[in-house]
Amino acid sequence: MAVALEAHLRHITSPDFDVEDLEAPRTNVLVFHGVGGIGKTTLSRRLEAALADDGHRPAQWERPVRGDARLVPVRVDMARSAGVDFERLVLTIRLALARIGRPLPAFDLALRRYWEHQHPGQPLEEYLRNGGLASRYGQALPQQLQSALGDVAQALALPGTIGGLVGQVTGSLVSALRERRQTVRALAGCRRLADLLEAEPDLEALSFYPHLLAWELAQLPADKRVVPVVLLDTFEDVGDRTHRDLERLIQRVAWLMPNAFFIVTGRSRLQWGDAALHGQLDWAGPTAWPGLAAHSLPHLPDRGPGHDYSRQILIGDFSAEDCEDYLARRLTHEGQPLIPAPVRQVIAERSHGLPLYLDLSVMRFLELRRGGHTPQADDFEADFPALIARTLADLTSEERSVLRSVALLDAFDLQLATRTAGLPHQSAALRLTERPFVRENPFGLWPFHLHDLIRSTLRNATDHTDDRWSPDDWLAAARRAHTALGEAWGAGGGLDRRLLVGCLRQGLALARDFHLELEWLVDAAWVYVRDAIWEPLAPPARDADERGRARLETSADGLAEVLSALARRQHEHRAHIADRLARVIDADVLPENLREMPLYYLAKDQRDLGQSAASRRGMQQVADGGGRMAPDARRGLAHLSRLAGDFPTTLTLARQAGREGRGHRIEGDVWWAHGDMGRAAAAYRTARGEAEEEGIDGEVAACQAQLTLALSFTDPQAAAEEIDLAEQLLAPLDMRATNLTVHIASLARDAGRDDADIDDRAQLVRTEAQVAGVKEAEVKLELALAFHHAVRDDQEQLAADLGRLRELSEGGDHAHYIEIARFMAGLPPTPNATAQWIDGTETTRGRWHSLVQHRRASL
């Protein structure tokens, strides 16, 4: 770093350096990259401290940075959790330079104009104070901005009061610059100032203002000269390889400030030196960034001659692309990689970035070749036992015990690691967390996890060490871990959803892999199901049958399969989920207190698939059992009566269901089908309030979705607000059918409008409903389209809607939707209609037809 920075200082002080040259290649960026958890953030902070005060330079750093200019470090954490956007980045750089003690008028005027245009009514001082920047960098910037404004107003002989009106000052300044007046000769040397002051003050313009900052720094007298050193940490969070909008703006800052030095720390190398990124970034390729160009090999795209590789420094483990690059360069023959591409790919994937694994693989490759065997990808599927010995080499006995114990866990903290190892104190676990193969995520539920390859090797490879564990030792540790997870969940009071999911995910894996009793997993599973949020949960089965399906031999196998299937209900066709649940029921591996769970959800999926008779049998069996899901099953029976058009029975069952059985939501469904949207909305609001009191987020979202559907037929403006709320409630949840309801509500809200693009939007919803296998969503969609076409009096399209409704109701269920569509269009009821309307056919018909007439009149 010191060498690179000194070279930069020599470059910017040379006579041929021009800060306004936008064509010269840039060498002002240094990159440290490597996998997570290897200390890149610590390095960034150490560099900041050392640059700010040479007294903080670590002893192992051979020498300080030499140069005549004062270095001003500016460290910015680009992690998503830090909430840094481009505007804040620019402000942070300018705030750090406020230490100079003088305004930088070219930049300050542009910034002041941008701020007043983009943040009218919000003083910059208030923003800096609220964002914590003022406390970090002091209060000097607002005064310097005001001073710059006043100085320019004075130079232009503007009245004193105008000094506070940035628009008039900048307008007068642009005129003076265009006319080459001597009054502004101090700013006239900045060739692009007038253009930037005239540009629309938006984010794009802001990204070019650093050019003005660089120009101002170049004007400082020699004894006042400063060089900003901008440290951008966690750069992987700036974007991905597809979305580079923020990266493009940041690159623009680095290019437009050639007299500043940028130190980037992130997980992968910076790709600015790749010519393939032309079009995604403003400047790309080895000519623009010679120090950032990638290694050139025959199997890689040509990077051009004369590469300087010194500005990309890999620390710690390799990223996936660097594994491939390393293996290609490690063994070559006549300029070509010796290890074939398929073999390199397998080795890179299995290494998880661990350099030691790559070296062991290279040695194995050479050993196989010496034995006369042509190495194939399959030769590298196994773990290397040597990794165990190398990893354990300098650990104490207790640390080894902790290491093997936490290999059972996806993630852990000190307490969980200590309990799993069966130790009385945390010191060994604490020491282990300082090892480089233990990674830390401070925002995780449990902050620590083992390097993936180390964990896999400890679990699966043959252990030849003297203190290797027997199968009974592994089983004992698994039991301790399982018990500790259960206690952790119990200590949370059952209210922390994140803790519930984390404990379930790890506990299920342990119980399944070591054939443990379910114990606390039973109650945890019921809580998971009750909330109906459906986070991805159960791990994939380690063993499969001849058809690739999970083996169902123990109760843990069965519960893992059930919960995995329920989570996948939101992403797969209901028929596939029904098959998985039926397999668990047939296997009969679940204990008595869990058997109703797959039975109820199988009946629910059968209802969604239109298999009402089978669904009714399953619901009745669960209801008769009187278990935890009996109220849900009684609600399911009520829904089946509603789908059959037996509304009196449905209403009776709804009132019997009460609060526990979500009776108000069922009532809302009944009154919605009758076109009585006022009573339906009131019932849904009551149901939503009850769910809010119980803290069941999934039920709150479901009631809110139904409320949007009711209001969408009567009050589009109110429906729009409720749809926004529904989308907010559903954003953190995984509820596919409920999302479909909200999409259908938005179509009904826009019914009759010429500009709503109803047909195209409906096709997307129809496709998603068919992929999900939710027939009722398909039926409601066709009804919303019938409403739209009835409002527009489009008889041809209305006939098509009725045709699709007839197809969807061929089994007998949903037939009342045909009647509703006819009611909307003012058509008479179908002969021999089976729907049993609570307050008569004509009353219901009148309500639906009046909804159409009202919408037509409002348009």
PDB file of C-alpha atoms in Angstrom, residues 424-681:
ATOM      1  CA  PRO A 424     -17.906 -26.190  31.471  1.00  0.00           C
ATOM      2  CA  HIS A 425     -16.460 -22.888  30.223  1.00  0.00           C
ATOM      3  CA  GLN A 426     -16.339 -20.842  26.992  1.00  0.00           C
ATOM      4  CA  SER A 427     -12.615 -20.124  26.770  1.00  0.00           C
ATOM      5  CA  ALA A 428     -11.894 -22.850  24.206  1.00  0.00           C
ATOM      6  CA  ALA A 429     -14.785 -21.696  22.023  1.00  0.00           C
ATOM      7  CA  LEU A 430     -13.632 -18.099  22.338  1.00  0.00           C
ATOM      8  CA  ARG A 431     -10.120 -19.006  21.237  1.00  0.00           C
ATOM      9  CA  LEU A 432     -11.463 -21.027  18.336  1.00  0.00           C
ATOM     10  CA  THR A 433     -13.483 -18.086  16.976  1.00  0.00           C
ATOM     11  CA  GLU A 434     -10.223 -16.230  16.455  1.00  0.00           C
ATOM     12  CA  ARG A 435      -9.000 -18.851  13.990  1.00  0.00           C
ATOM     13  CA  PRO A 436      -9.114 -17.960  10.269  1.00  0.00           C
ATOM     14  CA  PHE A 437     -11.361 -20.912   9.371  1.00  0.00           C
ATOM     15  CA  VAL A 438     -14.137 -19.573  11.630  1.00  0.00           C
ATOM     16  CA  ARG A 439     -16.095 -16.869   9.864  1.00  0.00           C
ATOM     17  CA  GLU A 440     -18.163 -14.193  11.573  1.00  0.00           C
ATOM     18  CA  ASN A 441     -21.381 -12.538  10.497  1.00  0.00           C
ATOM     19  CA  PRO A 442     -22.225 -10.013  13.235  1.00  0.00           C
ATOM     20  CA  PHE A 443     -25.774  -9.688  11.938  1.00  0.00           C
ATOM     21  CA  GLY A 444     -26.541 -13.422  12.036  1.00  0.00           C
ATOM     22  CA  LEU A 445     -28.700 -15.104  14.635  1.00  0.00           C
ATOM     23  CA  TRP A 446     -25.594 -17.049  15.623  1.00  0.00           C
ATOM     24  CA  PRO A 447     -22.593 -15.024  14.472  1.00  0.00           C
ATOM     25  CA  PHE A 448     -20.034 -17.753  13.769  1.00  0.00           C
ATOM     26  CA  HIS A 449     -19.787 -20.525  11.197  1.00  0.00           C
ATOM     27  CA  LEU A 450     -17.035 -22.821   9.996  1.00  0.00           C
ATOM     28  CA  HIS A 451     -15.441 -22.511   6.604  1.00  0.00           C
ATOM     29  CA  ASP A 452     -17.635 -24.731   4.437  1.00  0.00           C
ATOM     30  CA  LEU A 453     -14.820 -27.001   3.281  1.00  0.00           C
ATOM     31  CA  ILE A 454     -13.413 -27.455   6.772  1.00  0.00           C
ATOM     32  CA  ARG A 455     -16.870 -28.363   8.053  1.00  0.00           C
ATOM     33  CA  SER A 456     -17.529 -30.815   5.222  1.00  0.00           C
ATOM     34  CA  THR A 457     -14.155 -32.474   5.692  1.00  0.00           C
ATOM     35  CA  LEU A 458     -14.570 -32.868   9.459  1.00  0.00           C
ATOM     36  CA  ARG A 459     -18.003 -34.430   8.967  1.00  0.00           C
ATOM     37  CA  ASN A 460     -17.285 -36.716   6.018  1.00  0.00           C
ATOM     38  CA  ALA A 461     -13.588 -37.459   5.550  1.00  0.00           C
ATOM     39  CA  THR A 462     -11.755 -40.313   7.259  1.00  0.00           C
ATOM     40  CA  ASP A 463     -10.090 -38.997  10.400  1.00  0.00           C
ATOM     41  CA  HIS A 464      -6.639 -40.478  11.080  1.00  0.00           C
ATOM     42  CA  THR A 465      -5.702 -38.249  14.014  1.00  0.00           C
ATOM     43  CA  ASP A 466      -4.897 -39.737  17.425  1.00  0.00           C
ATOM     44  CA  ASP A 467      -7.919 -38.158  19.126  1.00  0.00           C
ATOM     45  CA  ARG A 468     -10.433 -38.937  16.379  1.00  0.00           C
ATOM     46  CA  TRP A 469     -14.057 -39.332  17.419  1.00  0.00           C
ATOM     47  CA  SER A 470     -15.959 -42.604  17.379  1.00  0.00           C
ATOM     48  CA  PRO A 471     -19.569 -42.765  16.074  1.00  0.00           C
ATOM     49  CA  ASP A 472     -20.750 -42.669  19.698  1.00  0.00           C
ATOM     50  CA  ASP A 473     -18.786 -39.455  20.275  1.00  0.00           C
ATOM     51  CA  TRP A 474     -20.487 -37.814  17.281  1.00  0.00           C
ATOM     52  CA  LEU A 475     -23.893 -39.039  18.484  1.00  0.00           C
ATOM     53  CA  ALA A 476     -23.323 -37.637  21.979  1.00  0.00           C
ATOM     54  CA  ALA A 477     -22.336 -34.255  20.554  1.00  0.00           C
ATOM     55  CA  ALA A 478     -25.411 -34.257  18.299  1.00  0.00           C
ATOM     56  CA  ARG A 479     -27.645 -34.927  21.311  1.00  0.00           C
ATOM     57  CA  ARG A 480     -26.018 -32.109  23.254  1.00  0.00           C
ATOM     58  CA  ALA A 481     -26.454 -29.744  20.291  1.00  0.00           C
ATOM     59  CA  HIS A 482     -30.086 -30.783  19.854  1.00  0.00           C
ATOM     60  CA  THR A 483     -30.834 -30.178  23.527  1.00  0.00           C
ATOM     61  CA  ALA A 484     -29.029 -26.809  23.486  1.00  0.00           C
ATOM     62  CA  LEU A 485     -31.026 -25.653  20.468  1.00  0.00           C
ATOM     63  CA  GLY A 486     -34.267 -26.614  22.184  1.00  0.00           C
ATOM     64  CA  GLU A 487     -33.290 -24.696  25.301  1.00  0.00           C
ATOM     65  CA  ALA A 488     -32.345 -21.657  23.202  1.00  0.00           C
ATOM     66  CA  TRP A 489     -35.746 -21.700  21.544  1.00  0.00           C
ATOM     67  CA  GLY A 490     -37.523 -22.137  24.865  1.00  0.00           C
ATOM     68  CA  ALA A 491     -35.571 -19.254  26.392  1.00  0.00           C
ATOM     69  CA  GLY A 492     -36.898 -17.009  23.634  1.00  0.00           C
ATOM     70  CA  GLY A 493     -40.445 -17.537  24.860  1.00  0.00           C
ATOM     71  CA  GLY A 494     -41.557 -18.830  21.486  1.00  0.00           C
ATOM     72  CA  LEU A 495     -42.097 -15.249  20.202  1.00  0.00           C
ATOM     73  CA  ASP A 496     -38.901 -14.734  18.197  1.00  0.00           C
ATOM     74  CA  ARG A 497     -39.665 -15.985  14.676  1.00  0.00           C
ATOM     75  CA  ARG A 498     -36.053 -15.717  13.555  1.00  0.00           C
ATOM     76  CA  LEU A 499     -34.920 -17.825  16.520  1.00  0.00           C
ATOM     77  CA  LEU A 500     -37.688 -20.361  15.866  1.00  0.00           C
ATOM     78  CA  VAL A 501     -36.668 -20.869  12.235  1.00  0.00           C
ATOM     79  CA  GLY A 502     -32.966 -21.032  13.079  1.00  0.00           C
ATOM     80  CA  CYS A 503     -33.485 -23.629  15.820  1.00  0.00           C
ATOM     81  CA  LEU A 504     -35.863 -25.662  13.682  1.00  0.00           C
ATOM     82  CA  ARG A 505     -33.521 -25.689  10.709  1.00  0.00           C
ATOM     83  CA  GLN A 506     -30.541 -26.919  12.714  1.00  0.00           C
ATOM     84  CA  GLY A 507     -32.557 -29.161  15.037  1.00  0.00           C
ATOM     85  CA  LEU A 508     -34.285 -30.972  12.168  1.00  0.00           C
ATOM     86  CA  ALA A 509     -30.965 -31.677  10.477  1.00  0.00           C
ATOM     87  CA  LEU A 510     -29.484 -33.120  13.670  1.00  0.00           C
ATOM     88  CA  ALA A 511     -32.549 -35.228  14.467  1.00  0.00           C
ATOM     89  CA  ARG A 512     -32.687 -36.558  10.925  1.00  0.00           C
ATOM     90  CA  ASP A 513     -28.986 -37.280  10.490  1.00  0.00           C
ATOM     91  CA  PHE A 514     -28.518 -38.950  13.894  1.00  0.00           C
ATOM     92  CA  HIS A 515     -32.000 -40.511  14.315  1.00  0.00           C
ATOM     93  CA  LEU A 516     -32.792 -38.479  17.438  1.00  0.00           C
ATOM     94  CA  GLU A 517     -36.167 -38.203  19.143  1.00  0.00           C
ATOM     95  CA  LEU A 518     -38.150 -35.120  18.115  1.00  0.00           C
ATOM     96  CA  GLU A 519     -38.723 -33.757  21.655  1.00  0.00           C
ATOM     97  CA  TRP A 520     -38.995 -29.939  21.442  1.00  0.00           C
ATOM     98  CA  LEU A 521     -39.237 -30.043  17.637  1.00  0.00           C
ATOM     99  CA  VAL A 522     -42.905 -31.050  17.934  1.00  0.00           C
ATOM    100  CA  ASP A 523     -43.990 -27.831  19.652  1.00  0.00           C
ATOM    101  CA  ALA A 524     -41.653 -25.741  17.485  1.00  0.00           C
ATOM    102  CA  ALA A 525     -43.150 -27.239  14.320  1.00  0.00           C
ATOM    103  CA  TRP A 526     -46.668 -26.346  15.475  1.00  0.00           C
ATOM    104  CA  VAL A 527     -45.610 -22.742  16.104  1.00  0.00           C
ATOM    105  CA  TYR A 528     -43.991 -22.594  12.661  1.00  0.00           C
ATOM    106  CA  VAL A 529     -47.199 -23.816  11.003  1.00  0.00           C
ATOM    107  CA  ARG A 530     -49.491 -21.601  13.075  1.00  0.00           C
ATOM    108  CA  ASP A 531     -47.867 -18.375  11.852  1.00  0.00           C
ATOM    109  CA  ALA A 532     -48.237 -19.359   8.169  1.00  0.00           C
ATOM    110  CA  ILE A 533     -45.171 -17.381   7.046  1.00  0.00           C
ATOM    111  CA  TRP A 534     -43.367 -20.304   5.384  1.00  0.00           C
ATOM    112  CA  GLU A 535     -39.698 -19.416   5.431  1.00  0.00           C
ATOM    113  CA  PRO A 536     -37.450 -22.009   3.735  1.00  0.00           C
ATOM    114  CA  LEU A 537     -36.790 -24.396   6.538  1.00  0.00           C
ATOM    115  CA  ALA A 538     -36.074 -28.105   6.260  1.00  0.00           C
ATOM    116  CA  PRO A 539     -32.674 -29.179   4.932  1.00  0.00           C
ATOM    117  CA  PRO A 540     -32.528 -31.412   1.841  1.00  0.00           C
ATOM    118  CA  ALA A 541     -32.407 -35.109   2.613  1.00  0.00           C
ATOM    119  CA  ARG A 542     -28.919 -36.583   2.712  1.00  0.00           C
ATOM    120  CA  ASP A 543     -30.162 -39.985   1.567  1.00  0.00           C
ATOM    121  CA  ALA A 544     -32.685 -40.620  -1.194  1.00  0.00           C
ATOM    122  CA  ASP A 545     -34.534 -43.640  -2.517  1.00  0.00           C
ATOM    123  CA  GLU A 546     -34.147 -45.067  -6.001  1.00  0.00           C
ATOM    124  CA  ARG A 547     -36.475 -42.363  -7.375  1.00  0.00           C
ATOM    125  CA  GLY A 548     -34.509 -39.510  -5.790  1.00  0.00           C
ATOM    126  CA  ARG A 549     -37.067 -38.883  -3.053  1.00  0.00           C
ATOM    127  CA  ALA A 550     -36.333 -38.349   0.638  1.00  0.00           C
ATOM    128  CA  ARG A 551     -36.176 -41.569   2.627  1.00  0.00           C
ATOM    129  CA  LEU A 552     -38.896 -41.767   5.267  1.00  0.00           C
ATOM    130  CA  GLU A 553     -37.654 -44.089   7.984  1.00  0.00           C
ATOM    131  CA  THR A 554     -37.827 -42.055  11.195  1.00  0.00           C
ATOM    132  CA  SER A 555     -40.111 -39.446  12.711  1.00  0.00           C
ATOM    133  CA  ALA A 556     -37.442 -36.809  12.016  1.00  0.00           C
ATOM    134  CA  ASP A 557     -37.418 -37.818   8.343  1.00  0.00           C
ATOM    135  CA  GLY A 558     -41.194 -37.439   8.244  1.00  0.00           C
ATOM    136  CA  LEU A 559     -41.297 -34.053   9.992  1.00  0.00           C
ATOM    137  CA  ALA A 560     -38.468 -32.676   7.842  1.00  0.00           C
ATOM    138  CA  GLU A 561     -40.322 -33.770   4.706  1.00  0.00           C
ATOM    139  CA  VAL A 562     -43.647 -32.279   5.879  1.00  0.00           C
ATOM    140  CA  LEU A 563     -42.198 -28.878   6.795  1.00  0.00           C
ATOM    141  CA  SER A 564     -40.097 -28.778   3.642  1.00  0.00           C
ATOM    142  CA  ALA A 565     -43.188 -29.533   1.550  1.00  0.00           C
ATOM    143  CA  LEU A 566     -45.253 -26.869   3.319  1.00  0.00           C
ATOM    144  CA  ALA A 567     -42.581 -24.240   2.688  1.00  0.00           C
ATOM    145  CA  ARG A 568     -42.455 -25.295  -0.984  1.00  0.00           C
ATOM    146  CA  ARG A 569     -46.257 -24.898  -1.318  1.00  0.00           C
ATOM    147  CA  GLN A 570     -45.565 -21.272  -2.153  1.00  0.00           C
ATOM    148  CA  HIS A 571     -43.278 -22.208  -5.061  1.00  0.00           C
ATOM    149  CA  GLU A 572     -44.482 -25.486  -6.561  1.00  0.00           C
ATOM    150  CA  HIS A 573     -47.692 -26.896  -8.013  1.00  0.00           C
ATOM    151  CA  ARG A 574     -50.127 -28.094  -5.382  1.00  0.00           C
ATOM    152  CA  ALA A 575     -50.224 -31.572  -6.979  1.00  0.00           C
ATOM    153  CA  HIS A 576     -46.509 -32.101  -6.297  1.00  0.00           C
ATOM    154  CA  ILE A 577     -46.895 -30.972  -2.682  1.00  0.00           C
ATOM    155  CA  ALA A 578     -49.920 -33.259  -2.262  1.00  0.00           C
ATOM    156  CA  ASP A 579     -47.835 -36.224  -3.451  1.00  0.00           C
ATOM    157  CA  ARG A 580     -45.109 -35.475  -0.905  1.00  0.00           C
ATOM    158  CA  LEU A 581     -47.593 -35.159   1.953  1.00  0.00           C
ATOM    159  CA  ALA A 582     -49.367 -38.362   0.900  1.00  0.00           C
ATOM    160  CA  ARG A 583     -46.011 -40.224   1.023  1.00  0.00           C
ATOM    161  CA  VAL A 584     -45.470 -39.124   4.621  1.00  0.00           C
ATOM    162  CA  ILE A 585     -48.989 -40.210   5.581  1.00  0.00           C
ATOM    163  CA  ASP A 586     -48.497 -43.581   3.910  1.00  0.00           C
ATOM    164  CA  ALA A 587     -45.099 -44.085   5.553  1.00  0.00           C
ATOM    165  CA  ASP A 588     -46.745 -43.667   8.995  1.00  0.00           C
ATOM    166  CA  VAL A 589     -43.531 -42.457  10.634  1.00  0.00           C
ATOM    167  CA  LEU A 590     -44.904 -39.433  12.488  1.00  0.00           C
ATOM    168  CA  PRO A 591     -45.897 -39.607  16.148  1.00  0.00           C
ATOM    169  CA  GLU A 592     -49.575 -39.352  17.058  1.00  0.00           C
ATOM    170  CA  ASN A 593     -49.332 -35.672  17.969  1.00  0.00           C
ATOM    171  CA  LEU A 594     -48.150 -34.721  14.466  1.00  0.00           C
ATOM    172  CA  ARG A 595     -50.179 -36.958  12.154  1.00  0.00           C
ATOM    173  CA  GLU A 596     -52.961 -34.444  11.596  1.00  0.00           C
ATOM    174  CA  MET A 597     -50.511 -31.889  10.170  1.00  0.00           C
ATOM    175  CA  PRO A 598     -49.849 -33.548   6.797  1.00  0.00           C
ATOM    176  CA  LEU A 599     -53.440 -34.821   6.692  1.00  0.00           C
ATOM    177  CA  TYR A 600     -54.901 -31.310   7.001  1.00  0.00           C
ATOM    178  CA  TYR A 601     -52.562 -29.736   4.447  1.00  0.00           C
ATOM    179  CA  LEU A 602     -53.101 -32.585   2.036  1.00  0.00           C
ATOM    180  CA  ALA A 603     -56.865 -31.939   2.283  1.00  0.00           C
ATOM    181  CA  LYS A 604     -56.193 -28.233   1.759  1.00  0.00           C
ATOM    182  CA  ASP A 605     -54.143 -28.919  -1.365  1.00  0.00           C
ATOM    183  CA  GLN A 606     -56.834 -31.266  -2.652  1.00  0.00           C
ATOM    184  CA  ARG A 607     -59.349 -28.451  -2.248  1.00  0.00           C
ATOM    185  CA  ASP A 608     -57.082 -26.100  -4.231  1.00  0.00           C
ATOM    186  CA  LEU A 609     -56.797 -28.759  -6.930  1.00  0.00           C
ATOM    187  CA  GLY A 610     -60.569 -29.167  -7.183  1.00  0.00           C
ATOM    188  CA  GLN A 611     -60.633 -32.618  -5.524  1.00  0.00           C
ATOM    189  CA  SER A 612     -63.443 -31.669  -3.164  1.00  0.00           C
ATOM    190  CA  ALA A 613     -64.614 -35.155  -2.171  1.00  0.00           C
ATOM    191  CA  ALA A 614     -61.130 -36.228  -1.071  1.00  0.00           C
ATOM    192  CA  SER A 615     -60.599 -32.882   0.627  1.00  0.00           C
ATOM    193  CA  ARG A 616     -63.866 -33.195   2.545  1.00  0.00           C
ATOM    194  CA  ARG A 617     -62.901 -36.668   3.817  1.00  0.00           C
ATOM    195  CA  GLY A 618     -59.543 -35.441   5.049  1.00  0.00           C
ATOM    196  CA  MET A 619     -60.954 -32.304   6.670  1.00  0.00           C
ATOM    197  CA  GLN A 620     -63.650 -34.316   8.401  1.00  0.00           C
ATOM    198  CA  GLN A 621     -61.072 -36.777   9.739  1.00  0.00           C
ATOM    199  CA  VAL A 622     -58.987 -33.976  11.211  1.00  0.00           C
ATOM    200  CA  ALA A 623     -62.050 -32.213  12.627  1.00  0.00           C
ATOM    201  CA  ASP A 624     -63.307 -35.416  14.245  1.00  0.00           C
ATOM    202  CA  GLY A 625     -59.891 -36.014  15.807  1.00  0.00           C
ATOM    203  CA  GLY A 626     -60.239 -32.880  17.951  1.00  0.00           C
ATOM    204  CA  GLY A 627     -56.523 -32.064  17.755  1.00  0.00           C
ATOM    205  CA  ARG A 628     -54.679 -28.788  17.233  1.00  0.00           C
ATOM    206  CA  MET A 629     -55.866 -28.430  13.655  1.00  0.00           C
ATOM    207  CA  ALA A 630     -59.516 -29.321  14.292  1.00  0.00           C
ATOM    208  CA  PRO A 631     -60.593 -25.627  14.137  1.00  0.00           C
ATOM    209  CA  ASP A 632     -58.687 -25.232  10.866  1.00  0.00           C
ATOM    210  CA  ALA A 633     -60.339 -28.368   9.494  1.00  0.00           C
ATOM    211  CA  ARG A 634     -63.800 -27.074  10.447  1.00  0.00           C
ATOM    212  CA  ARG A 635     -62.925 -23.873   8.621  1.00  0.00           C
ATOM    213  CA  GLY A 636     -61.879 -26.022   5.671  1.00  0.00           C
ATOM    214  CA  LEU A 637     -65.268 -27.764   5.698  1.00  0.00           C
ATOM    215  CA  ALA A 638     -66.953 -24.371   5.679  1.00  0.00           C
ATOM    216  CA  HIS A 639     -64.899 -23.337   2.651  1.00  0.00           C
ATOM    217  CA  LEU A 640     -65.887 -26.549   0.881  1.00  0.00           C
ATOM    218  CA  SER A 641     -69.558 -25.776   1.534  1.00  0.00           C
ATOM    219  CA  ARG A 642     -69.009 -22.300   0.138  1.00  0.00           C
ATOM    220  CA  LEU A 643     -67.332 -23.644  -2.997  1.00  0.00           C
ATOM    221  CA  ALA A 644     -70.347 -25.921  -3.476  1.00  0.00           C
ATOM    222  CA  GLY A 645     -72.671 -22.895  -3.237  1.00  0.00           C
ATOM    223  CA  ASP A 646     -74.274 -24.013   0.066  1.00  0.00           C
ATOM    224  CA  PHE A 647     -74.117 -20.612   1.720  1.00  0.00           C
ATOM    225  CA  PRO A 648     -76.595 -21.223   4.584  1.00  0.00           C
ATOM    226  CA  THR A 649     -74.476 -24.145   5.792  1.00  0.00           C
ATOM    227  CA  THR A 650     -71.289 -22.125   5.321  1.00  0.00           C
ATOM    228  CA  LEU A 651     -72.648 -19.250   7.412  1.00  0.00           C
ATOM    229  CA  THR A 652     -73.745 -21.628  10.150  1.00  0.00           C
ATOM    230  CA  LEU A 653     -70.322 -23.270  10.246  1.00  0.00           C
ATOM    231  CA  ALA A 654     -68.645 -19.858  10.283  1.00  0.00           C
ATOM    232  CA  ARG A 655     -70.582 -18.790  13.361  1.00  0.00           C
ATOM    233  CA  GLN A 656     -69.820 -22.095  15.050  1.00  0.00           C
ATOM    234  CA  ALA A 657     -66.123 -21.775  14.221  1.00  0.00           C
ATOM    235  CA  GLY A 658     -65.754 -18.617  16.287  1.00  0.00           C
ATOM    236  CA  ARG A 659     -62.520 -16.763  16.694  1.00  0.00           C
ATOM    237  CA  GLU A 660     -60.344 -19.879  16.894  1.00  0.00           C
ATOM    238  CA  GLY A 661     -61.641 -21.132  13.566  1.00  0.00           C
ATOM    239  CA  ARG A 662     -61.389 -17.688  11.856  1.00  0.00           C
ATOM    240  CA  GLY A 663     -65.170 -17.460  11.650  1.00  0.00           C
ATOM    241  CA  HIS A 664     -65.226 -13.779  10.695  1.00  0.00           C
ATOM    242  CA  ARG A 665     -63.032 -14.398   7.653  1.00  0.00           C
ATOM    243  CA  ILE A 666     -65.425 -17.144   6.519  1.00  0.00           C
ATOM    244  CA  GLU A 667     -68.364 -14.762   7.010  1.00  0.00           C
ATOM    245  CA  GLY A 668     -66.551 -12.186   4.893  1.00  0.00           C
ATOM    246  CA  ASP A 669     -66.178 -14.766   2.110  1.00  0.00           C
ATOM    247  CA  VAL A 670     -69.922 -15.511   2.277  1.00  0.00           C
ATOM    248  CA  TRP A 671     -71.011 -11.870   2.062  1.00  0.00           C
ATOM    249  CA  TRP A 672     -68.445 -11.160  -0.666  1.00  0.00           C
ATOM    250  CA  ALA A 673     -70.030 -13.889  -2.805  1.00  0.00           C
ATOM    251  CA  HIS A 674     -73.397 -12.198  -2.239  1.00  0.00           C
ATOM    252  CA  GLY A 675     -72.071  -8.838  -3.456  1.00  0.00           C
ATOM    253  CA  ASP A 676     -72.625  -7.325   0.013  1.00  0.00           C
ATOM    254  CA  MET A 677     -69.220  -5.712   0.098  1.00  0.00           C
ATOM    255  CA  GLY A 678     -69.947  -3.521   3.136  1.00  0.00           C
ATOM    256  CA  ARG A 679     -70.655  -6.508   5.384  1.00  0.00           C
ATOM    257  CA  ALA A 680     -67.794  -8.460   3.824  1.00  0.00           C
ATOM    258  CA  ALA A 681     -65.310  -5.651   4.466  1.00  0.00           C
TER     259      ALA A 681
END
